PDB file of C-alpha atoms in Angstrom:
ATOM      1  CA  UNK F  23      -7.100 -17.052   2.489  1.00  0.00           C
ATOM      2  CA  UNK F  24      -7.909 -20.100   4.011  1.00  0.00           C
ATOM      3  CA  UNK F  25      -9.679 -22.199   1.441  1.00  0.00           C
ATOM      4  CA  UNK F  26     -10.995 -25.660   2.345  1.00  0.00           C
ATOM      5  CA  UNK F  27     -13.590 -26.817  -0.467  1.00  0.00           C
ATOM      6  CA  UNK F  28     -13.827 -25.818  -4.166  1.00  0.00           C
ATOM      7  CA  UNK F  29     -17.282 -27.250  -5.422  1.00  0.00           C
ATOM      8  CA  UNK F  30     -16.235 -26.329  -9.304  1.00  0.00           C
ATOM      9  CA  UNK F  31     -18.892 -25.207 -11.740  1.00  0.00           C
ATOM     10  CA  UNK F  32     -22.389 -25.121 -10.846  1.00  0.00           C
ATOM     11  CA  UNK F  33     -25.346 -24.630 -13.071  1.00  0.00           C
ATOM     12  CA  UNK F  34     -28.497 -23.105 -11.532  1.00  0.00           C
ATOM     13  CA  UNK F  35     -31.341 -25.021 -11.131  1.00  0.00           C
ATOM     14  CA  UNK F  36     -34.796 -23.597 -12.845  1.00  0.00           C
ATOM     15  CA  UNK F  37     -36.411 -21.253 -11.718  1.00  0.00           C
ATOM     16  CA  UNK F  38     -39.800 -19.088 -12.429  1.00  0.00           C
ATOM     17  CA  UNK F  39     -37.751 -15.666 -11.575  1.00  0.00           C
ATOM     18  CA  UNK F  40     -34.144 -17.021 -12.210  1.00  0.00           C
ATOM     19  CA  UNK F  41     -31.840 -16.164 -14.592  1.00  0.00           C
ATOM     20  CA  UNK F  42     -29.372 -19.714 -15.647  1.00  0.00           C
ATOM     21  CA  UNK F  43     -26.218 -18.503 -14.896  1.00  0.00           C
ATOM     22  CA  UNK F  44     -22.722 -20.709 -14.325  1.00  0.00           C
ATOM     23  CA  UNK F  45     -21.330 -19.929 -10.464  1.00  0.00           C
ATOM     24  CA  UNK F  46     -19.078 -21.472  -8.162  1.00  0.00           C
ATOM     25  CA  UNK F  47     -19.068 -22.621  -4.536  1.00  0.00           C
ATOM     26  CA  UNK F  48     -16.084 -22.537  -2.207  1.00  0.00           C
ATOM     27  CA  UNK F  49     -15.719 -22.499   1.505  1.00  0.00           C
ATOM     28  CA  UNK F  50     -13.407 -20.179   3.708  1.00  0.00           C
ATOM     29  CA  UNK F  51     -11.930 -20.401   7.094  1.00  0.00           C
ATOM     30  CA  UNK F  52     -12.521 -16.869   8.219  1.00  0.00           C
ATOM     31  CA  UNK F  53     -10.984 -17.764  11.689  1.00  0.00           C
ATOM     32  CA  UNK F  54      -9.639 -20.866  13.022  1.00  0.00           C
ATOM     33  CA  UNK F  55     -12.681 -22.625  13.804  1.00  0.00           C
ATOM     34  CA  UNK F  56     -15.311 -20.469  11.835  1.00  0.00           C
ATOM     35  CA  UNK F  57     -16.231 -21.065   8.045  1.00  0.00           C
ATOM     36  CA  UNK F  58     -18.096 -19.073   5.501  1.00  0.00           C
ATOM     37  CA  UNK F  59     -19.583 -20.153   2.220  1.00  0.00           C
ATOM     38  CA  UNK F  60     -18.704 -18.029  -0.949  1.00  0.00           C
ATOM     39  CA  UNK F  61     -21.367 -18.201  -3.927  1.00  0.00           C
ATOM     40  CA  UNK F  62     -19.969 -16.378  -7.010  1.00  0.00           C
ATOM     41  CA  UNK F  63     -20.745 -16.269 -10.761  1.00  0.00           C
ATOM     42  CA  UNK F  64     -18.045 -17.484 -13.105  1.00  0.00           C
ATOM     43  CA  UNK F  65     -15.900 -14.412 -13.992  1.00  0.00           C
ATOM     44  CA  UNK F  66     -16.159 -12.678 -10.609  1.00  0.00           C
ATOM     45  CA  UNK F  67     -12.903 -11.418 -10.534  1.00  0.00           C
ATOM     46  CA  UNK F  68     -10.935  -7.407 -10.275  1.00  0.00           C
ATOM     47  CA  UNK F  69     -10.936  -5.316 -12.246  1.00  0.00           C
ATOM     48  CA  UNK F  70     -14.944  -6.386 -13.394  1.00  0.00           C
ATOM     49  CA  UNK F  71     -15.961  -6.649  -9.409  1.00  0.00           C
ATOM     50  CA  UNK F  72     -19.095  -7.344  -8.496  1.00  0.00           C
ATOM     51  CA  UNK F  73     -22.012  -6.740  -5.659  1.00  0.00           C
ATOM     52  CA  UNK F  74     -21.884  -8.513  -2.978  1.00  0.00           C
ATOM     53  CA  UNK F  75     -24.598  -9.532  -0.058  1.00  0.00           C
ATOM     54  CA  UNK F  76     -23.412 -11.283   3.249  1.00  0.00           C
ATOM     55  CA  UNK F  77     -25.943 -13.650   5.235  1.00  0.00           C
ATOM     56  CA  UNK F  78     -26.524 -14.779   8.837  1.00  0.00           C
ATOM     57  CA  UNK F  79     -28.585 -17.652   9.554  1.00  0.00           C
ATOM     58  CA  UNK F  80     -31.306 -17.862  12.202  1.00  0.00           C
ATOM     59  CA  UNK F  81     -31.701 -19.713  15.078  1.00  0.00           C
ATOM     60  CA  UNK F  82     -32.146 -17.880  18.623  1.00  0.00           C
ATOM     61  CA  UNK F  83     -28.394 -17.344  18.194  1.00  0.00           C
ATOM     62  CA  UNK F  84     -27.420 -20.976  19.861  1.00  0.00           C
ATOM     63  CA  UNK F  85     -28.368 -23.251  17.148  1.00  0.00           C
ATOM     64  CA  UNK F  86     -28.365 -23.100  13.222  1.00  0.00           C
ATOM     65  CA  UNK F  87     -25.940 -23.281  10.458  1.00  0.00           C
ATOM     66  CA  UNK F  88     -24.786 -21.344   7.135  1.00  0.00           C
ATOM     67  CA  UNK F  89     -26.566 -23.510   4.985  1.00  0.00           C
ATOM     68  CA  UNK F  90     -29.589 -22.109   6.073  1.00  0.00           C
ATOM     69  CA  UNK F  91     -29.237 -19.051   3.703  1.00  0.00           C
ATOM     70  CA  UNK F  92     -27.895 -21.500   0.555  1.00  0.00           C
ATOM     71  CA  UNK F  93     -31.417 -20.805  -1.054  1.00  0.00           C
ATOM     72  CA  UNK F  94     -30.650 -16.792  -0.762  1.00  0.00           C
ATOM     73  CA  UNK F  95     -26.987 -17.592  -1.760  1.00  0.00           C
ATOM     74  CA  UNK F  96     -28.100 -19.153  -5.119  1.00  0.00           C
ATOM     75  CA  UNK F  97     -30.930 -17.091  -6.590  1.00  0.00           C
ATOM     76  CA  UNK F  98     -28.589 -14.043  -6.271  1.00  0.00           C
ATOM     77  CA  UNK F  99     -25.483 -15.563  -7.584  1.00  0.00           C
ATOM     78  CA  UNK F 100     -27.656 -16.694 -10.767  1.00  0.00           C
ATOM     79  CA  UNK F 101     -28.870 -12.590 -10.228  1.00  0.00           C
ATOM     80  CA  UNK F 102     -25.093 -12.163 -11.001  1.00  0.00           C
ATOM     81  CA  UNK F 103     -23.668 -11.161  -7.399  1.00  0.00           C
ATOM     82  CA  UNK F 104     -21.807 -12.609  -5.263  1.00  0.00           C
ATOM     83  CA  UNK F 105     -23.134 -14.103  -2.184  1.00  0.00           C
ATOM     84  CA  UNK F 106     -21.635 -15.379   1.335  1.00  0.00           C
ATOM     85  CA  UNK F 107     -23.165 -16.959   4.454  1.00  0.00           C
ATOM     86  CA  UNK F 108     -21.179 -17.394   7.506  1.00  0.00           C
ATOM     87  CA  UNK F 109     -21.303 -19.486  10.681  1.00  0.00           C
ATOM     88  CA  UNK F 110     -20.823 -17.608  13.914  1.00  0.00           C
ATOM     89  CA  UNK F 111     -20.391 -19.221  17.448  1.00  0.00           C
ATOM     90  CA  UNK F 112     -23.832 -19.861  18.931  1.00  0.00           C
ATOM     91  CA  UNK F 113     -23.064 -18.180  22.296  1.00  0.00           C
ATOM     92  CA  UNK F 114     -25.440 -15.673  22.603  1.00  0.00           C
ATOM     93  CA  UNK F 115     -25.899 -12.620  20.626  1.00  0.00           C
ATOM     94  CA  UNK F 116     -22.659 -10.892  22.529  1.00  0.00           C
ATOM     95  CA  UNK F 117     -20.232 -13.033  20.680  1.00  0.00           C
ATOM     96  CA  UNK F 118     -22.636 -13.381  17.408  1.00  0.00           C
ATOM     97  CA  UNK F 119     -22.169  -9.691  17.027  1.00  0.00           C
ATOM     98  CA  UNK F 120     -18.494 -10.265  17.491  1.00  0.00           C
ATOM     99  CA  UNK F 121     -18.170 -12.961  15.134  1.00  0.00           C
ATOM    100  CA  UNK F 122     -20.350 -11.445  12.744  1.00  0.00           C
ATOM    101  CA  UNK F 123     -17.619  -8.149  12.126  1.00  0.00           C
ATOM    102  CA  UNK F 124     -15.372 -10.313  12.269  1.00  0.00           C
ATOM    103  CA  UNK F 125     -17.032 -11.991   8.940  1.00  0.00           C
ATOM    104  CA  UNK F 126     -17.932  -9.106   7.503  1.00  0.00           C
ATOM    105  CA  UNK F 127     -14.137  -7.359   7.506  1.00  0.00           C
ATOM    106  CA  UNK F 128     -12.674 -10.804   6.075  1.00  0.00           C
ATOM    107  CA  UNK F 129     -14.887 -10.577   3.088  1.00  0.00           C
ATOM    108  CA  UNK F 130     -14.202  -7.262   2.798  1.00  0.00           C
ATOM    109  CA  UNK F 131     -10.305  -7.489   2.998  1.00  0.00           C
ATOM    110  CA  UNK F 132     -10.417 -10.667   0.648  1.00  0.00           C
ATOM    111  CA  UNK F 133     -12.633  -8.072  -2.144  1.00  0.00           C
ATOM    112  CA  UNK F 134      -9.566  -8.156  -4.783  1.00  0.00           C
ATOM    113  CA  UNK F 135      -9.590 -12.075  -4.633  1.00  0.00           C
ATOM    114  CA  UNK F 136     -13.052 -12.837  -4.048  1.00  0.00           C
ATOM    115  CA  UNK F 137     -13.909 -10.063  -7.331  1.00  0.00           C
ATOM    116  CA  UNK F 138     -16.370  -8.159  -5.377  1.00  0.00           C
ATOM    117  CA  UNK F 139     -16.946  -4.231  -5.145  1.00  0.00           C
ATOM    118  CA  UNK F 140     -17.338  -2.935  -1.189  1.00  0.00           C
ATOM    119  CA  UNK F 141     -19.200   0.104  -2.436  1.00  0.00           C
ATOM    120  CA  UNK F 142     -21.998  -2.614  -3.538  1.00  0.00           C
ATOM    121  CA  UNK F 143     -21.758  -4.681  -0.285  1.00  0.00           C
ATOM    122  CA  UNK F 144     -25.113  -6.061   1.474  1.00  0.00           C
ATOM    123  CA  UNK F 145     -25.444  -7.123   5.007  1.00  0.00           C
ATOM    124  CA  UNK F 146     -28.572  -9.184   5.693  1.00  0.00           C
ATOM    125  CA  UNK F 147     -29.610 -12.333   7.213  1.00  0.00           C
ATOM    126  CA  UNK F 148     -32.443 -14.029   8.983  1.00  0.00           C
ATOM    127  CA  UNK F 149     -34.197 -13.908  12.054  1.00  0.00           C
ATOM    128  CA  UNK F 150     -31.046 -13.754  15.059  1.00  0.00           C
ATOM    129  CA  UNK F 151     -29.093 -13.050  11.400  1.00  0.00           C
ATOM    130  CA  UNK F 152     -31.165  -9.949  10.382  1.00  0.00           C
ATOM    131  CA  UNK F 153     -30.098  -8.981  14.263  1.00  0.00           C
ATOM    132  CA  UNK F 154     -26.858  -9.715  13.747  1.00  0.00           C
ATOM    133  CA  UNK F 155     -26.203  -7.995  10.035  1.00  0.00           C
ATOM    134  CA  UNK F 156     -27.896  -4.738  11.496  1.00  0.00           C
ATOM    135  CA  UNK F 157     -25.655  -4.829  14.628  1.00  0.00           C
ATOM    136  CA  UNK F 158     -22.325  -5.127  12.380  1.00  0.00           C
ATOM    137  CA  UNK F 159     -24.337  -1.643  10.619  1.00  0.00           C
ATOM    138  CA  UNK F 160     -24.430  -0.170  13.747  1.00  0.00           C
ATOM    139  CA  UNK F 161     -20.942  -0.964  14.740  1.00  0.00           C
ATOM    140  CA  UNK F 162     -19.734   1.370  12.117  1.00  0.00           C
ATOM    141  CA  UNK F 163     -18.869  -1.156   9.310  1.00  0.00           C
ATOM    142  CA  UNK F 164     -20.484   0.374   5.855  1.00  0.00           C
ATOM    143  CA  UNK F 165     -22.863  -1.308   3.821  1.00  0.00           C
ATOM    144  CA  UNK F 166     -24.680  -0.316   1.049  1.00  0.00           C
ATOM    145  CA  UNK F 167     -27.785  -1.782   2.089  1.00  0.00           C
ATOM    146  CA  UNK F 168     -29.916  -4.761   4.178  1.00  0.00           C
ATOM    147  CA  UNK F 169     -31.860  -7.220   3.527  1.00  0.00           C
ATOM    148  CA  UNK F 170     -33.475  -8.799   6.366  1.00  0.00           C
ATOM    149  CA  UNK F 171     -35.792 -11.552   7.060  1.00  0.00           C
ATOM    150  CA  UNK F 172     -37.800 -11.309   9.656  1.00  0.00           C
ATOM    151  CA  UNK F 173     -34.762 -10.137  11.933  1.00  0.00           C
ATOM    152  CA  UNK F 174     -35.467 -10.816  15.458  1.00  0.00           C
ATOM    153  CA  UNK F 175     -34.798  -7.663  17.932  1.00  0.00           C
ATOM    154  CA  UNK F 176     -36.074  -7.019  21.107  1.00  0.00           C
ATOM    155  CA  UNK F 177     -37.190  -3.695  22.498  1.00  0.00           C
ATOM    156  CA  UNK F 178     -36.487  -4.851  26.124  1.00  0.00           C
ATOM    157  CA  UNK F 179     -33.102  -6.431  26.105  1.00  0.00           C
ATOM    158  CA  UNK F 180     -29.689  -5.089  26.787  1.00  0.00           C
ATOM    159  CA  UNK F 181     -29.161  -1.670  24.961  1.00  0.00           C
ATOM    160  CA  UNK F 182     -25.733  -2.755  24.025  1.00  0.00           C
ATOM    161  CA  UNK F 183     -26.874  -5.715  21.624  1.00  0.00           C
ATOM    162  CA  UNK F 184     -29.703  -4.036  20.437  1.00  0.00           C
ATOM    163  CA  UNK F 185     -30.042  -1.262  17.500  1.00  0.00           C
ATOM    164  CA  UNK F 186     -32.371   1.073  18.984  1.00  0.00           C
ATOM    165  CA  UNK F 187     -30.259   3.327  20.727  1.00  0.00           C
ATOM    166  CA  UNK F 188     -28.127   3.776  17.698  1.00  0.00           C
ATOM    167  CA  UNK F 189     -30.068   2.995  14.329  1.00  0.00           C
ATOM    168  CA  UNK F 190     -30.585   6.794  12.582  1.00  0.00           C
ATOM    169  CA  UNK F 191     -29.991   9.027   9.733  1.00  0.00           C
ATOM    170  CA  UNK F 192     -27.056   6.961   9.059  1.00  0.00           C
ATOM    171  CA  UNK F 193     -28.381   3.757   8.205  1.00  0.00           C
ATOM    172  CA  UNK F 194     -28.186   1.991   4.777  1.00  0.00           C
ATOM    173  CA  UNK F 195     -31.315   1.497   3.112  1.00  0.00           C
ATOM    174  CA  UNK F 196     -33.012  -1.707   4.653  1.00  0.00           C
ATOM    175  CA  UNK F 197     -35.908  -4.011   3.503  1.00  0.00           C
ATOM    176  CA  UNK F 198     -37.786  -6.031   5.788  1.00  0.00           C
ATOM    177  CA  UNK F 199     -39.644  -9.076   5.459  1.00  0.00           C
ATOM    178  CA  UNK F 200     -42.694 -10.526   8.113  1.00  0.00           C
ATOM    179  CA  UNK F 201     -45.031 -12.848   8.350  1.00  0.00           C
ATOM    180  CA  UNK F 202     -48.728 -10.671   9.576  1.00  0.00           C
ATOM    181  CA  UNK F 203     -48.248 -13.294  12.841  1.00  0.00           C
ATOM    182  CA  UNK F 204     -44.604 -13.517  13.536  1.00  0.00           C
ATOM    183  CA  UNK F 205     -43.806 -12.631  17.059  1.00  0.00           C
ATOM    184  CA  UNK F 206     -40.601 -10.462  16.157  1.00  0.00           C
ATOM    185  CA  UNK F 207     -42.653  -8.040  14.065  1.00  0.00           C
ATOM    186  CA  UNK F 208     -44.155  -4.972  16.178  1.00  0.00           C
ATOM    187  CA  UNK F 209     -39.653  -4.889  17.373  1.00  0.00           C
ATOM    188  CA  UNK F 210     -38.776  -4.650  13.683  1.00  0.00           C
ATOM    189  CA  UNK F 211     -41.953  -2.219  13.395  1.00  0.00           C
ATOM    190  CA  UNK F 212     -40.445  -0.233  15.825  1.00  0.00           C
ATOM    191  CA  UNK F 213     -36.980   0.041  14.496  1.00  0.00           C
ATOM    192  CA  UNK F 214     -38.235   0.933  10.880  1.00  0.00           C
ATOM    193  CA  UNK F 215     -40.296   3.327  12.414  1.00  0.00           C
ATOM    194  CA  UNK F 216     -37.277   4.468  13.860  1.00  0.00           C
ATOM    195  CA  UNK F 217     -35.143   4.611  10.605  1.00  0.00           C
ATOM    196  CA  UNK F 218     -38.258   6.135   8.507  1.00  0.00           C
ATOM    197  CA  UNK F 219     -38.397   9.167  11.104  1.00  0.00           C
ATOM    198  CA  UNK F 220     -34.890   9.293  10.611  1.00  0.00           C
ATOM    199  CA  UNK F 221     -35.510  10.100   6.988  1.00  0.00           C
ATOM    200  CA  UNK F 222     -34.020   6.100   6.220  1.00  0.00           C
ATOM    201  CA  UNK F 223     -34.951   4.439   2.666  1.00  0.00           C
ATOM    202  CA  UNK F 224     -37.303   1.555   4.132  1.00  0.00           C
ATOM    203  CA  UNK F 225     -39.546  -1.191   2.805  1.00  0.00           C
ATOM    204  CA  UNK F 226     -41.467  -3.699   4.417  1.00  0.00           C
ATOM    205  CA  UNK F 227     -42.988  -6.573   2.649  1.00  0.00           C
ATOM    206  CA  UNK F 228     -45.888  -8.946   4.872  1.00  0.00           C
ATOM    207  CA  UNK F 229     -47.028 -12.259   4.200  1.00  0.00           C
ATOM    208  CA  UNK F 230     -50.599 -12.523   5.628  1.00  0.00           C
ATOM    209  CA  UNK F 231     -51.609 -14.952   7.793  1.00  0.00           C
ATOM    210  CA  UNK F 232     -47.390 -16.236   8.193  1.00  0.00           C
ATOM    211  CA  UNK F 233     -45.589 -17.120  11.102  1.00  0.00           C
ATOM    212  CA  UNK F 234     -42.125 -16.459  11.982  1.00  0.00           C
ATOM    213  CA  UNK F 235     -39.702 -18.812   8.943  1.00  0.00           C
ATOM    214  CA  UNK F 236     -41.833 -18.087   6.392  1.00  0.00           C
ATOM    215  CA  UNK F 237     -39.363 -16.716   4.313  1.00  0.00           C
ATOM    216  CA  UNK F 238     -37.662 -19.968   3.783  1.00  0.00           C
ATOM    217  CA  UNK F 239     -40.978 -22.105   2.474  1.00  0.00           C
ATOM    218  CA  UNK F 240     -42.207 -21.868  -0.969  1.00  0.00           C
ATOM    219  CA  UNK F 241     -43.487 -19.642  -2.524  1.00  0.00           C
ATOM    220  CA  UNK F 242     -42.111 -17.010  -0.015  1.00  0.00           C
ATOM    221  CA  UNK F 243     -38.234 -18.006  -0.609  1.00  0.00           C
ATOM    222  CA  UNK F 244     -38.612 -17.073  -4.654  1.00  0.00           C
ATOM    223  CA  UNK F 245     -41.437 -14.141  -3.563  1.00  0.00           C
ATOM    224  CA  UNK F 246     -39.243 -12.515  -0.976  1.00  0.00           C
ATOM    225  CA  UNK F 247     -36.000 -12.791  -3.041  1.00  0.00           C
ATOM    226  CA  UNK F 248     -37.643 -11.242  -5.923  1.00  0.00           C
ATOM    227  CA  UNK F 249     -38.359  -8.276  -3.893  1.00  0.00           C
ATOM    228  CA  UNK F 250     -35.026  -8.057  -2.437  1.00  0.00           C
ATOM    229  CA  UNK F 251     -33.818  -8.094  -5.481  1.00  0.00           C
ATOM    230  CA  UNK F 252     -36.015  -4.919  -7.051  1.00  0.00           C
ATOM    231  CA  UNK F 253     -35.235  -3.148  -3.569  1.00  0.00           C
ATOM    232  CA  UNK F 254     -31.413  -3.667  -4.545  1.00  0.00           C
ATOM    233  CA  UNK F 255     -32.099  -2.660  -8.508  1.00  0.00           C
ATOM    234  CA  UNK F 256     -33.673   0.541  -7.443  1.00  0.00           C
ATOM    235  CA  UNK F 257     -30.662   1.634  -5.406  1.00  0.00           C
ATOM    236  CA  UNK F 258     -28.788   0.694  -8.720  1.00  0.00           C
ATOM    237  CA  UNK F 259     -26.954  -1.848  -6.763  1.00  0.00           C
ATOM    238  CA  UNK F 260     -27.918  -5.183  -8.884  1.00  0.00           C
ATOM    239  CA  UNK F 261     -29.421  -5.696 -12.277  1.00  0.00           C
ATOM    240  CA  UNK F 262     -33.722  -5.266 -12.536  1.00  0.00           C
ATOM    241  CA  UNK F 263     -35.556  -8.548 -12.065  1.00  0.00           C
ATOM    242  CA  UNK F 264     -36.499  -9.722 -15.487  1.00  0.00           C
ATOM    243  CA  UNK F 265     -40.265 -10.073 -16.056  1.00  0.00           C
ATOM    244  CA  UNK F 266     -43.370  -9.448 -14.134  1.00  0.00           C
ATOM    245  CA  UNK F 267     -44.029 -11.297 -10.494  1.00  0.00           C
ATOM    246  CA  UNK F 268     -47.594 -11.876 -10.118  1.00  0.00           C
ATOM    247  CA  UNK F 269     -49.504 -10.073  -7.498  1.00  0.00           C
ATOM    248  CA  UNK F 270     -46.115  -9.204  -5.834  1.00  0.00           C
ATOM    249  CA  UNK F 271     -45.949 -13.266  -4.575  1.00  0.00           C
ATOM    250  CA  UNK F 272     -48.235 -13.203  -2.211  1.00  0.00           C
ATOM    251  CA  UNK F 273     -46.264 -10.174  -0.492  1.00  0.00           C
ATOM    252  CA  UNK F 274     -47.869  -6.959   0.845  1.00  0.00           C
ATOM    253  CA  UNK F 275     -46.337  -3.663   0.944  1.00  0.00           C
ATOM    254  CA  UNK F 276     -47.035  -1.947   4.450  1.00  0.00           C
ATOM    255  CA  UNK F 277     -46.505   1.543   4.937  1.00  0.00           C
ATOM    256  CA  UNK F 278     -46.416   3.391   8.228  1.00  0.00           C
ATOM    257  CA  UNK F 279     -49.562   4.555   9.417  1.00  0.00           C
TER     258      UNK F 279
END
């Protein structure tokens, strides 16, 4: 399997929204020179698998790293899933798409040892990421469902590396998350307009007055997690959040007009 690092026993750290829950850390060569972090509560094992929901960090696809998405990682392995981020090659979003499959097949021909259930998987991931977990959708590889913050598309690049020629009835159900001011977000409006006409379970959640990142500074890590997470309940995929979250964090709901 290729494992480098075993981290042992972690406890989560507190949290308003977090459940304290024992996981462990360990890191995978998924190919030669590519690595991918593996977040998974104590007991994750077959026959008792569990969901699972695979990352891709940001950065224009040419710069970034895995740990980017460690926040995400942790609140949903203390949620009681188990949760990977993976490096790709920053080459451009040709090979990101590549190496993103490529990720996304390992981890799910690894479920018996990594104790995870493929009918439960989530793709997701963060601005080039979002791009890149709804490209590996679009390639054909199932998921149950995406998460993805503030994904970064663009409605006037290459057909091949973009969704918009493909994304339809087929899709899993997806959740977005924007900032009212990010750049990215009349492509993403576009594509869930797309998916919606297409008869697609979709959510979008704004932060007013936010840029593109957001989603990574406090509150809006916990806030957009949270919702994530009650997305995922309601398609019975993870347990409910426990408790009430204020004035949904700070998030808006925005429907189609």
């Amino acid at each position: 399997m290729g494992l480098l690092f075993f981290a042992g026993r972690v406890m989560a750290d507190a949290a308003p929204m977090a459940d304290t829950v024992v996981y462990r850390v360990k890191t995978y060569e998924y190919t030669p020179d590519l690595k991918l972090d593996v977040f998974a509560p104590e007991g994750a094992s077959a026959p008792a698998a569990q969901p699972v929901i695979v990352l891709f960090h940001g950065g224009s696809w040419v710069s970034g790293d895995k740990a980017q998405m460690e926040g995400q990682c942790r609140y949903f392995a203390r949620q009681g899933m188990v949760a990977v981020t993976a490096n790709y090659r920053l080459q451009g979003k040709d090979t990101g798409i590549v190496d993103a499959k490529i990720a996304v097949r390992w981890v799910r021909g690894h479920a018996r040892e990594l104790g995870i259930d493929t009918a439960k998987m989530v793709l997701g991931g963060a601005s080039a990421g979002g791009h890149l977990a709804t490209m590996v959708v679009v390639a054909g590889i199932p998921a149950r469902a995406l998460v993805l913050f503030n994904p970064a598309y663009s409605t006037a690049d290459d057909p091949a590396v973009e969704p918009y020629s493909r994304a339809g009835a087929g899709f899993p159900p997806t959740v977005f998350f924007y900032g009212s001011k990010d750049k990215w977000k009349p492509a993403g409006d576009s594509l869930r307009r797309q998916l919606k006409k297409a008869g697609v379970d979709c959510e979008m959640w704004v932060a007013e007055g936010q840029v593109h990142g957001f989603f990574n500074k406090a509150p809006w890590k916990e806030a957009t997690c949270v919702k994530a997470q009650e997305f995922l309940a309601r398609l019975g995929v993870m347990k409910a959040v426990e408790g009430a979250q204020e004035g949904n964090g700070g998030l808006s709901r925005e429907d189609l007009r």
